[in-house]
PDB file of C-alpha atoms and ligand atoms in Angstrom:
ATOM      1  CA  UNK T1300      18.908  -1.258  14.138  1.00  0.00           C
ATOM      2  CA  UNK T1301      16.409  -2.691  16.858  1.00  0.00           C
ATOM      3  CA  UNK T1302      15.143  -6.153  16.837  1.00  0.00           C
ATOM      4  CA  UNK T1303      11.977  -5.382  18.382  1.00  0.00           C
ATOM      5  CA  UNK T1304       9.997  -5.169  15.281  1.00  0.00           C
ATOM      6  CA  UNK T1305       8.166  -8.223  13.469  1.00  0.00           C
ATOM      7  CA  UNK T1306      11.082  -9.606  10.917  1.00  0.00           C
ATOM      8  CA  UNK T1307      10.270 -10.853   7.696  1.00  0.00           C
ATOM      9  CA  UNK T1308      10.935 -14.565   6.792  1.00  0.00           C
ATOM     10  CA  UNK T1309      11.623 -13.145   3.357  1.00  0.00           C
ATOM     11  CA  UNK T1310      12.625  -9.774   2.008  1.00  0.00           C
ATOM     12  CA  UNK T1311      12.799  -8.857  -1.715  1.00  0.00           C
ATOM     13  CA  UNK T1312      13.924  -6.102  -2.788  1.00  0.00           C
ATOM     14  CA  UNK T1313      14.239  -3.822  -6.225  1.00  0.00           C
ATOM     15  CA  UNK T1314      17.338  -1.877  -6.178  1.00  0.00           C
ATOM     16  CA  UNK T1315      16.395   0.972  -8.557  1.00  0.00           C
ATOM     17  CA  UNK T1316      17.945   4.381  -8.886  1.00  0.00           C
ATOM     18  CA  UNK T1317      21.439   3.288  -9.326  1.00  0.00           C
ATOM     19  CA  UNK T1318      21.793   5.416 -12.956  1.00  0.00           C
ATOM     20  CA  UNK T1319      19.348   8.526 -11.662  1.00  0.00           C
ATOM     21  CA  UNK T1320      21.586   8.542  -8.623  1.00  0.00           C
ATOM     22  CA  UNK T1321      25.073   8.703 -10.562  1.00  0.00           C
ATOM     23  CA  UNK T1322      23.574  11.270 -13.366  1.00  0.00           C
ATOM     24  CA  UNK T1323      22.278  13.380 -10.875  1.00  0.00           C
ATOM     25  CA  UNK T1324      26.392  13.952  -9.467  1.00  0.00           C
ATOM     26  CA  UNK T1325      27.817  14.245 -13.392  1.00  0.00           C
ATOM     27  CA  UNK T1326      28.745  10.882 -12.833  1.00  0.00           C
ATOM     28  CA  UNK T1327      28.953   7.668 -15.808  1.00  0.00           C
ATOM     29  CA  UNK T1328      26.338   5.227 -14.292  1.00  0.00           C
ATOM     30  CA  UNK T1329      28.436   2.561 -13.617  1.00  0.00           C
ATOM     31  CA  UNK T1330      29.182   4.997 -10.763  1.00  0.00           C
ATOM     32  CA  UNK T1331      25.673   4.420  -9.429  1.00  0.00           C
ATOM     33  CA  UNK T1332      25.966   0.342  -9.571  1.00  0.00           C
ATOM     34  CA  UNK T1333      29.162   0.336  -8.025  1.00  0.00           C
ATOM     35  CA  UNK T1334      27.725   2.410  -4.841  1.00  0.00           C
ATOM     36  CA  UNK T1335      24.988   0.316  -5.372  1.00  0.00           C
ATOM     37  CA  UNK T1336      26.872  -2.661  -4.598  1.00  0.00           C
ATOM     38  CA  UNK T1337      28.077  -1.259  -1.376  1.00  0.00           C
ATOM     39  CA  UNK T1338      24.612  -1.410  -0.695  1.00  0.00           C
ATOM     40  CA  UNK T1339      24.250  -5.030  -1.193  1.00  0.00           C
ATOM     41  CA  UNK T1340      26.550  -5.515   1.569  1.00  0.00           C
ATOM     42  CA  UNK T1341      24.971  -3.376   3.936  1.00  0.00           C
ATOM     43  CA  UNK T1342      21.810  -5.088   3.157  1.00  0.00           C
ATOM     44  CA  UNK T1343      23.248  -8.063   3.401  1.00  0.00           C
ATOM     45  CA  UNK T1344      25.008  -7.478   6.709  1.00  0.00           C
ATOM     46  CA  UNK T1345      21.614  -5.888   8.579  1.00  0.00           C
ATOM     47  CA  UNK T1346      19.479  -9.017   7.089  1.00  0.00           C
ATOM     48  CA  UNK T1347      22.201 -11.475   8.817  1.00  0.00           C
ATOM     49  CA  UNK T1348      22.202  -9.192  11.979  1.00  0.00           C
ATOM     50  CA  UNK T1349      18.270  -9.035  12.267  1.00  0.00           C
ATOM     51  CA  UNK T1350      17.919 -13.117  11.607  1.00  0.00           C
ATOM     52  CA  UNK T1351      15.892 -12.544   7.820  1.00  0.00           C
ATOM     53  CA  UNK T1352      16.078 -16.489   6.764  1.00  0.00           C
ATOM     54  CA  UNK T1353      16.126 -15.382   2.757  1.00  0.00           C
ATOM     55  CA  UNK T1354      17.294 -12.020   0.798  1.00  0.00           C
ATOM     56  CA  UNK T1355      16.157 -12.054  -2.710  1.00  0.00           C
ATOM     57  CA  UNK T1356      17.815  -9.085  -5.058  1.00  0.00           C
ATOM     58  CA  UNK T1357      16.706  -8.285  -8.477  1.00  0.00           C
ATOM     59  CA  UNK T1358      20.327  -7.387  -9.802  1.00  0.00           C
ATOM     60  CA  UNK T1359      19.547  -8.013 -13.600  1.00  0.00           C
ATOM     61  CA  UNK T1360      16.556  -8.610 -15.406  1.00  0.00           C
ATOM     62  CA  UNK T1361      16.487 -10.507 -18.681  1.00  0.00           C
ATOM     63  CA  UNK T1362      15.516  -6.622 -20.181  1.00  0.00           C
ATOM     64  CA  UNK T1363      19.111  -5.431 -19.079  1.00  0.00           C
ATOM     65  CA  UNK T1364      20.903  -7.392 -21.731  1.00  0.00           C
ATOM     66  CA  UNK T1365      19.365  -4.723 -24.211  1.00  0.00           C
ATOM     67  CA  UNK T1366      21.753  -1.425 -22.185  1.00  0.00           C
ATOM     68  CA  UNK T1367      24.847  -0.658 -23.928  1.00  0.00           C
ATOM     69  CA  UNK T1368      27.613  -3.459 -23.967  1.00  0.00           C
ATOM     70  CA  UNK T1369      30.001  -1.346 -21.748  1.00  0.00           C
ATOM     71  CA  UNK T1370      26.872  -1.085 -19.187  1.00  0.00           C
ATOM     72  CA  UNK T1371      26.320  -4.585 -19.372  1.00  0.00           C
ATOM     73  CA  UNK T1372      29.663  -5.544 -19.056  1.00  0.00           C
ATOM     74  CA  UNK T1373      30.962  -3.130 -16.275  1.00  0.00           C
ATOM     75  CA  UNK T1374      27.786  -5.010 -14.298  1.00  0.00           C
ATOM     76  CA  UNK T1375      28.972  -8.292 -14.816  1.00  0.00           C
ATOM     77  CA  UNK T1376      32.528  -7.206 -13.505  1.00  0.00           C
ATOM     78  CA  UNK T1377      30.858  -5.515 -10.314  1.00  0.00           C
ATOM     79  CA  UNK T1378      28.847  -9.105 -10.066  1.00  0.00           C
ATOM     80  CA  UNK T1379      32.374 -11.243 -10.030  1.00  0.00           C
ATOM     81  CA  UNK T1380      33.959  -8.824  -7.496  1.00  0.00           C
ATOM     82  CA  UNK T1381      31.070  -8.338  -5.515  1.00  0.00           C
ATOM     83  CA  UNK T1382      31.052 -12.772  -5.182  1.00  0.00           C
ATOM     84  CA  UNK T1383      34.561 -12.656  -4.786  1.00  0.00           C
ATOM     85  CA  UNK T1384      34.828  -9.893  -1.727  1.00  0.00           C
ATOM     86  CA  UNK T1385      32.088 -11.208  -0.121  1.00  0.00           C
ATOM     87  CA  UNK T1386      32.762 -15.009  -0.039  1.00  0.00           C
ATOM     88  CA  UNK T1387      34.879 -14.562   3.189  1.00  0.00           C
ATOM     89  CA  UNK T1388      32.117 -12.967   4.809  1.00  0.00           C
ATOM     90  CA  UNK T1389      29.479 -15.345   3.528  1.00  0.00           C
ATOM     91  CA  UNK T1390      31.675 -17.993   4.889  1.00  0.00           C
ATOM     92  CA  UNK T1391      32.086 -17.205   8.152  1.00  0.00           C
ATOM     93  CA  UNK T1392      28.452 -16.044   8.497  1.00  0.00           C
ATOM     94  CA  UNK T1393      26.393 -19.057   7.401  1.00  0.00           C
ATOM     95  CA  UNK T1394      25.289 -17.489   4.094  1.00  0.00           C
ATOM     96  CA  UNK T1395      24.134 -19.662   1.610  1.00  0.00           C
ATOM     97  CA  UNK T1396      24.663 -18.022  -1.853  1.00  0.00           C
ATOM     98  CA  UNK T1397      21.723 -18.562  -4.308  1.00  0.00           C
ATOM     99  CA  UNK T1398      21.240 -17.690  -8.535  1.00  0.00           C
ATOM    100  CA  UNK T1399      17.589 -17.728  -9.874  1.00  0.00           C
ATOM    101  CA  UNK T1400      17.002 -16.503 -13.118  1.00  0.00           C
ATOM    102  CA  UNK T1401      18.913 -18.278 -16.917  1.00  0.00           C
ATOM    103  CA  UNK T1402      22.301 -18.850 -16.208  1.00  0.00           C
ATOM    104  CA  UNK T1403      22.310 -20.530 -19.616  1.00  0.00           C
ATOM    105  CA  UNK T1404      22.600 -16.335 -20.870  1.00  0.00           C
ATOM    106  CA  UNK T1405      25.909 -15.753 -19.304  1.00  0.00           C
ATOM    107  CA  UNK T1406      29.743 -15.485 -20.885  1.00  0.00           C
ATOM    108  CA  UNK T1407      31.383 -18.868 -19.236  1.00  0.00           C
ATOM    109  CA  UNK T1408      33.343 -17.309 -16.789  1.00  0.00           C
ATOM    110  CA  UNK T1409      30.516 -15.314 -15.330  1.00  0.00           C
ATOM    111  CA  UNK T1410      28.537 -18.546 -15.355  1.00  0.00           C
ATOM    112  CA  UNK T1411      31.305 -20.916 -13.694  1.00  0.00           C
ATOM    113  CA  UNK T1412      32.037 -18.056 -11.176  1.00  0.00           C
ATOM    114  CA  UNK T1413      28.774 -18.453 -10.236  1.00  0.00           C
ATOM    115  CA  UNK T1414      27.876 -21.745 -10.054  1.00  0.00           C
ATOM    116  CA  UNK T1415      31.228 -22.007  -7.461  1.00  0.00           C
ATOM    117  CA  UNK T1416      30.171 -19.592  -5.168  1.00  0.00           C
ATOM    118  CA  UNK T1417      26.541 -21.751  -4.953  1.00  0.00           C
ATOM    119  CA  UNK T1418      28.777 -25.079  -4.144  1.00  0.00           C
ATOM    120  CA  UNK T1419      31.034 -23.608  -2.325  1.00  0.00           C
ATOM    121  CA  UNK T1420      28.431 -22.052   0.290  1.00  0.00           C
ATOM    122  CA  UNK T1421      25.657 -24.968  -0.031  1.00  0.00           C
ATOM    123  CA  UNK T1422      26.144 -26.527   3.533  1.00  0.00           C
ATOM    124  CA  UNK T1423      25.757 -23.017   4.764  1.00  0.00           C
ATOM    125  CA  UNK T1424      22.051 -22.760   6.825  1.00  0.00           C
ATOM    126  CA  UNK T1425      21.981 -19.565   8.687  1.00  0.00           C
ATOM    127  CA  UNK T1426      20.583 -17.549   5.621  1.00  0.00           C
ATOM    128  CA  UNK T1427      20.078 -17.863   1.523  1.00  0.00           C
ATOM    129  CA  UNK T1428      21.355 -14.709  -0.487  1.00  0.00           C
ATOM    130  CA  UNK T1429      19.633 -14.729  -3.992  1.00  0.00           C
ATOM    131  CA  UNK T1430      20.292 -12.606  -6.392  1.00  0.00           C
ATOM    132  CA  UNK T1431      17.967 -12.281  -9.677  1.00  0.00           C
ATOM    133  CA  UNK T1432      20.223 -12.574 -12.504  1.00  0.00           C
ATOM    134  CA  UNK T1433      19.027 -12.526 -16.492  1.00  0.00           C
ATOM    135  CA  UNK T1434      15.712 -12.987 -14.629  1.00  0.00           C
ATOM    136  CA  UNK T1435      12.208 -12.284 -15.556  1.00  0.00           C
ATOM    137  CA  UNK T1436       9.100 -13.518 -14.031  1.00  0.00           C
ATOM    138  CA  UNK T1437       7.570 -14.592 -17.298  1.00  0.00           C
ATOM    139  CA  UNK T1438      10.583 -15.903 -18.854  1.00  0.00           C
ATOM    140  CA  UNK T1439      10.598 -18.141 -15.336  1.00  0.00           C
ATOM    141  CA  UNK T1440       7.071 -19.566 -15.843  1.00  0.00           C
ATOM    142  CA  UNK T1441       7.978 -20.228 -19.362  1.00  0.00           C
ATOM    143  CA  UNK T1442      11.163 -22.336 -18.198  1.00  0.00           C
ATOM    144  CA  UNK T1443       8.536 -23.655 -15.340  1.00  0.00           C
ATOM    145  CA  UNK T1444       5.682 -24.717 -17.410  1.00  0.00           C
ATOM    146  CA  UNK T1445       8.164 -26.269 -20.864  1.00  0.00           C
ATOM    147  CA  UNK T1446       9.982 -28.454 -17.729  1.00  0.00           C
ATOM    148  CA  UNK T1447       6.605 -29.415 -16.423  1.00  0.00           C
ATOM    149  CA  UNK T1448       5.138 -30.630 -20.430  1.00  0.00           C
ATOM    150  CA  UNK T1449       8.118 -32.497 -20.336  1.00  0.00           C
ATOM    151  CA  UNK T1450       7.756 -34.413 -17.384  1.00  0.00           C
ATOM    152  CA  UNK T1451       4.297 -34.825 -18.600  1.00  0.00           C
ATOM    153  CA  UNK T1452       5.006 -36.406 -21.688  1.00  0.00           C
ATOM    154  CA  UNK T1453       7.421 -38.672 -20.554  1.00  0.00           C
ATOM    155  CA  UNK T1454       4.651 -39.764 -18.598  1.00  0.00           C
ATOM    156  CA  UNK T1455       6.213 -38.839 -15.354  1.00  0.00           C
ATOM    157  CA  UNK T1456       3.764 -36.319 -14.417  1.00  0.00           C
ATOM    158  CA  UNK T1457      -0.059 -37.150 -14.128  1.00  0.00           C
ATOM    159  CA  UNK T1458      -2.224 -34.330 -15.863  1.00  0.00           C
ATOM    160  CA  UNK T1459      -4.599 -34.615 -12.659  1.00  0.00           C
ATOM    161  CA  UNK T1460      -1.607 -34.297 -10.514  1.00  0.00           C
ATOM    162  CA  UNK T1461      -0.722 -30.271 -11.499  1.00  0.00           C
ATOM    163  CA  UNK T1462      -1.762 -27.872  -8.818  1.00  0.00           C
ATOM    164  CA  UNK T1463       0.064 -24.769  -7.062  1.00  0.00           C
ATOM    165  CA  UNK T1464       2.585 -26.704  -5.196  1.00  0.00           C
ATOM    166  CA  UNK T1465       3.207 -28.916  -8.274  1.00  0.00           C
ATOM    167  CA  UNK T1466       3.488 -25.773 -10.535  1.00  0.00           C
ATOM    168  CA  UNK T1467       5.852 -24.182  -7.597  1.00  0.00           C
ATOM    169  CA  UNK T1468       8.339 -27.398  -7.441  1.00  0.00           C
ATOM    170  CA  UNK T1469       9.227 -25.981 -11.225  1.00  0.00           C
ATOM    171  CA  UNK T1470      10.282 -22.473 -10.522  1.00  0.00           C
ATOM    172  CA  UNK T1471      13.650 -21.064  -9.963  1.00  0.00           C
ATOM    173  CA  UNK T1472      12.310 -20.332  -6.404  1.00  0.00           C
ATOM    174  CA  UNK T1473      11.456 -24.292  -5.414  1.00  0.00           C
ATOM    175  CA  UNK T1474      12.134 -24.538  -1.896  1.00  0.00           C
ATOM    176  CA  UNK T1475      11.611 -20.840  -1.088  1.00  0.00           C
ATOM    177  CA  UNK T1476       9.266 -19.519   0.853  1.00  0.00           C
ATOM    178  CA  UNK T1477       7.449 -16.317  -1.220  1.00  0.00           C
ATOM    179  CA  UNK T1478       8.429 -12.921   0.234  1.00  0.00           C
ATOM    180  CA  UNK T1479       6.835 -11.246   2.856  1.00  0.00           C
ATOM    181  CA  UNK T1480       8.127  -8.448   1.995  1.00  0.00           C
ATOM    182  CA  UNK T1481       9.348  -6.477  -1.611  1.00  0.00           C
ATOM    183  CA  UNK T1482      11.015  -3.268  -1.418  1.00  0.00           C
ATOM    184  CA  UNK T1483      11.524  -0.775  -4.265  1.00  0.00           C
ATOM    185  CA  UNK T1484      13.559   2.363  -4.415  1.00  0.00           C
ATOM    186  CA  UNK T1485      13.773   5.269  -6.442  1.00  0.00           C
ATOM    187  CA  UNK T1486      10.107   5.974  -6.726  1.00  0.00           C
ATOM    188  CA  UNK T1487       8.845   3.628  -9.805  1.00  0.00           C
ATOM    189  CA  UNK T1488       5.483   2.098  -8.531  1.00  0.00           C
ATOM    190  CA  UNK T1489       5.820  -1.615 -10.240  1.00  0.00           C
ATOM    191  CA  UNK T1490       6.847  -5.203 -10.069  1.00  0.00           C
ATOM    192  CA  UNK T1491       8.840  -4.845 -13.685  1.00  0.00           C
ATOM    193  CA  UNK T1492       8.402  -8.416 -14.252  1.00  0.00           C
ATOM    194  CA  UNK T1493      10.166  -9.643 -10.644  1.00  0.00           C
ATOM    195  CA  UNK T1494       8.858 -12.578  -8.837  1.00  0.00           C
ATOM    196  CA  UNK T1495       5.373 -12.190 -10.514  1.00  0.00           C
ATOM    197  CA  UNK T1496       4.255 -15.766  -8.803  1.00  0.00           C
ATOM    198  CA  UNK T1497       5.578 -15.285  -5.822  1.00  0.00           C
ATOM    199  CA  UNK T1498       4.435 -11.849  -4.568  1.00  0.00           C
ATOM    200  CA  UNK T1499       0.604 -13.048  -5.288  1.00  0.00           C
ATOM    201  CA  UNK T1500       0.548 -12.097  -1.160  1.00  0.00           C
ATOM    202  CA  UNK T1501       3.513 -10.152  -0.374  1.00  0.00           C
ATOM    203  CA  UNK T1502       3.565  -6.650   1.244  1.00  0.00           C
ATOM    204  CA  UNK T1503       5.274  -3.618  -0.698  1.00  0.00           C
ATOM    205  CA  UNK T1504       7.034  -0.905   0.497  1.00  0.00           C
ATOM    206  CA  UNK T1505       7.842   1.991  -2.400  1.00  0.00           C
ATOM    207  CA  UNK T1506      10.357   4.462  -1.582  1.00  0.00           C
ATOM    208  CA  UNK T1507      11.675   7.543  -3.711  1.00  0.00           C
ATOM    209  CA  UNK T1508      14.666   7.063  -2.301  1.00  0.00           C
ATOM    210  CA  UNK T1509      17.421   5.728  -4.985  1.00  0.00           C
ATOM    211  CA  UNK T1510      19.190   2.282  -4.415  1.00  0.00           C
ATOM    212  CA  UNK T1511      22.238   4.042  -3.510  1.00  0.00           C
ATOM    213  CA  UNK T1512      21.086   6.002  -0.942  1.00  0.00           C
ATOM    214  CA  UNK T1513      18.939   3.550   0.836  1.00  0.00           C
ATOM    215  CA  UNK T1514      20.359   3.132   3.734  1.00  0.00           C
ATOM    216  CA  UNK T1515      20.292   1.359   7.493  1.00  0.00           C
ATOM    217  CA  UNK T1516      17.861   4.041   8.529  1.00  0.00           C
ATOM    218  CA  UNK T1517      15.468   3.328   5.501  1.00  0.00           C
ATOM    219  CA  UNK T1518      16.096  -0.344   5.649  1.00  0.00           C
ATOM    220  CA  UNK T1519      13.940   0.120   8.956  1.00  0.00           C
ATOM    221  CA  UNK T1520      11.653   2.301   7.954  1.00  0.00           C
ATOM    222  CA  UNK T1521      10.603  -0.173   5.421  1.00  0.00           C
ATOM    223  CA  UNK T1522      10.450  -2.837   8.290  1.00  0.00           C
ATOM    224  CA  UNK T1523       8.588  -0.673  10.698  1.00  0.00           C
ATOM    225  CA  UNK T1524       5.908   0.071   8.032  1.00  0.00           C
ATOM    226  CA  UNK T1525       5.818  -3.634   7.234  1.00  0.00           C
ATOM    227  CA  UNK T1526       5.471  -4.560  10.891  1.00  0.00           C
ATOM    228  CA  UNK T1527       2.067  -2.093  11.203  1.00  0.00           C
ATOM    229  CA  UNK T1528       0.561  -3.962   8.028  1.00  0.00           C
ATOM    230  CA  UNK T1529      -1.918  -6.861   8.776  1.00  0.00           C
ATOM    231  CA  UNK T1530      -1.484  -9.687   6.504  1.00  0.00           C
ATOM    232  CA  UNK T1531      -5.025 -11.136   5.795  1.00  0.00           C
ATOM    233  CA  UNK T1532      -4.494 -13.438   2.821  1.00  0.00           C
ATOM    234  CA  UNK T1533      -7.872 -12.977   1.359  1.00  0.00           C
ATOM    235  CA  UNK T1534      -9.178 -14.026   4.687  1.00  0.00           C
ATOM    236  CA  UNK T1535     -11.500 -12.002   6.878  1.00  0.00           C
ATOM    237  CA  UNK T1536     -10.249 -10.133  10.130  1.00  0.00           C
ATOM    238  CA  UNK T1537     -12.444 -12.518  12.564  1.00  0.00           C
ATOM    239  CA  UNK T1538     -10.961 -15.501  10.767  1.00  0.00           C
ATOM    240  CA  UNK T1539      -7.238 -14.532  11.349  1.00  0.00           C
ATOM    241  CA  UNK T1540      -8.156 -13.698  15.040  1.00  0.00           C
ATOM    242  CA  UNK T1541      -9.748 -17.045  15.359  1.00  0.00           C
ATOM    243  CA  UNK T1542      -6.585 -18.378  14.194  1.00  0.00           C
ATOM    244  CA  UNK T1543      -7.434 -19.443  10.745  1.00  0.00           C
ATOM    245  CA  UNK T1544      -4.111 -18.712   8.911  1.00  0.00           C
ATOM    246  CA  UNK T1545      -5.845 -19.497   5.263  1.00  0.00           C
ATOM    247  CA  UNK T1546      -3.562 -23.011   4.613  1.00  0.00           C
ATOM    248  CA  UNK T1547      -0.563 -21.131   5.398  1.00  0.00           C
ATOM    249  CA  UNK T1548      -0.521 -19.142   2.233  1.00  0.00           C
TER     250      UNK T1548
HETATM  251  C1  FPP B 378      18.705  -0.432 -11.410  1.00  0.00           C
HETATM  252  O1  FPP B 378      19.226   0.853 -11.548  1.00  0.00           O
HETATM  253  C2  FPP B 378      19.733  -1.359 -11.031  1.00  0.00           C
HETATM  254  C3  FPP B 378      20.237  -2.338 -11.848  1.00  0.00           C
HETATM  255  C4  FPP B 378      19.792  -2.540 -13.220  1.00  0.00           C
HETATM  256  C5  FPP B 378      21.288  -3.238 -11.401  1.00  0.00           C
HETATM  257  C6  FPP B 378      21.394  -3.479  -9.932  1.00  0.00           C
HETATM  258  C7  FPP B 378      22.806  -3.653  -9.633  1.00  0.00           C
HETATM  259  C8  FPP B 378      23.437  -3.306  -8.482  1.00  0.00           C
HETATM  260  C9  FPP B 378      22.754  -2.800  -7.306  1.00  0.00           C
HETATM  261  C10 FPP B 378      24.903  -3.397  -8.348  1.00  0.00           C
HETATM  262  C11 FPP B 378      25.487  -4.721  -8.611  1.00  0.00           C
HETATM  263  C12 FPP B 378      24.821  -5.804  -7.877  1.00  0.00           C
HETATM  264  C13 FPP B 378      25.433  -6.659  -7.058  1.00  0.00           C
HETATM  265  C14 FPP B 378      24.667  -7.757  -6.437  1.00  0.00           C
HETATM  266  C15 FPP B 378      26.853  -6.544  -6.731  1.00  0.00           C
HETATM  267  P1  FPP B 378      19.087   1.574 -12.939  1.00  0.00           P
HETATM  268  O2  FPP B 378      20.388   1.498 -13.639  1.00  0.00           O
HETATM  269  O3  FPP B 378      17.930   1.029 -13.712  1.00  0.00           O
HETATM  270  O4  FPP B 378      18.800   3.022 -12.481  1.00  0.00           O
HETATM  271  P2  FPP B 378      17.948   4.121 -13.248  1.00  0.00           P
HETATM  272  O5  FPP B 378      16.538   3.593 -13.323  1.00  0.00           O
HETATM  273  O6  FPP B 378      18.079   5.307 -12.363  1.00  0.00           O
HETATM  274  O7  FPP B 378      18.584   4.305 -14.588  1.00  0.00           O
END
């Protein structure tokens, strides 16, 4: 892959497709998710390569707990073993692993298994691996804005003081910056409840292609179309060749 295009700070992406993919080849779904999580690595590995600071992946949404138990379970398995194979890796290549999303919905062992792989790789700086789990963009406001009350009726929060940044601080993604860039396979044309604060400005790239079979090739495709898009953040054309970059938003 070539390094000459313009790399996003921050890629999201929506891996969909992974059941079309698998019932398309007479194959149980759980088929699909497990080639899709080959594709988290390659993902993964081409971010790293390319020097993409943060890699956010919707991986479950707080509307997956409703698929059959054996789905539902089979993911969780794929989740542990997918943390567990790629700790090494992460290790050795600076990769900070990240959970948004209620971890407070999770069997124990899922949750502990997760919250080690986040200690274990916190000094790590080189780039922050997020994945989406039992997340949904409303369900993350609602978290956001019950935390925020709190902290306002305990008198530790002045009414006054509640702006963006404030409202930001109480998100999952505090201390992120908001993607530049979300990518969605398999054709769908919609956020399904990902992010919903955080791509106010982002770029999208749709792509029919399923999760599983997005591969290196598409992975650039998706950059090179992102690279010919001007970002204008409601300002004018003039004002971003003047310089104006709209309070950095
Ligand atoms: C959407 O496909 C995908 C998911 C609900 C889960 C995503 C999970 C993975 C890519 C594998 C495990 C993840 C990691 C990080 C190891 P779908 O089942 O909704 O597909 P469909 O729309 O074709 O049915």
């Amino acid at each position: 892959m070539t390094k000459s295009i313009q790399i996003p700070q921050h890629i999201a992406i929506i891996m969909d497709g992974n059941g079309r993919w698998a019932e398309k080849r007479f194959l149980p779904r759980i088929a699909g998710h497990r080639q899709g999580a080959k594709n988290v690595r390659m993902v993964v590995q081409a971010c790293r390569r390319l020097g993409v600071d943060y890699l956010t992946l919707f991986a479950f949404s707080t509307e997956n707990w409703k698929r059959p138990r054996k789905e539902v379970d089979a993911l969780l398995k794929l989740l542990i073993g997918f943390l567990a194979d790629e700790m090494p890796e992460m290790l050795t290549n600076g990769i900070r692993f990240n959970v948004i999303g209620d971890l407070d919905m999770f069997p124990a062992r899922v949750r502990s298994a997760l919250i080690e792989g986040m200690e274990r790789t916190a000094h790590l700086k080189d780039m922050v691996l997020t994945l989406a789990l039992s997340y949904g963009g409303r369900d993350e406001i609602v978290r956001a804005v019950r935390h925020l009350v709190e902290k306002v009726q305990e008198g530790a929060l002045p009414l006054e003081e509640i702006d963006e940044s404030v409202l930001a601080d109480f998100l999952d993604t505090r201390n992120m910056p908001d993607p530049d860039l979300l990518i969605r396979t398999s054709g769908e044309q919609r956020i399904s409840n990902f992010l919903l604060w955080q791509l106010a400005y982002s770029e999208i790239f749709f792509t029919e292609v399923t999760w599983p079979e997005f591969d290196e090739q598409q992975f650039q495709r998706a950059l090179e179309e992102y690279g010919r898009r001007q970002r204008r953040f409601g300002l004018t054309q003039a004002q971003i060749l003047a310089g104006n970059d709209g309070g950095g938003r």
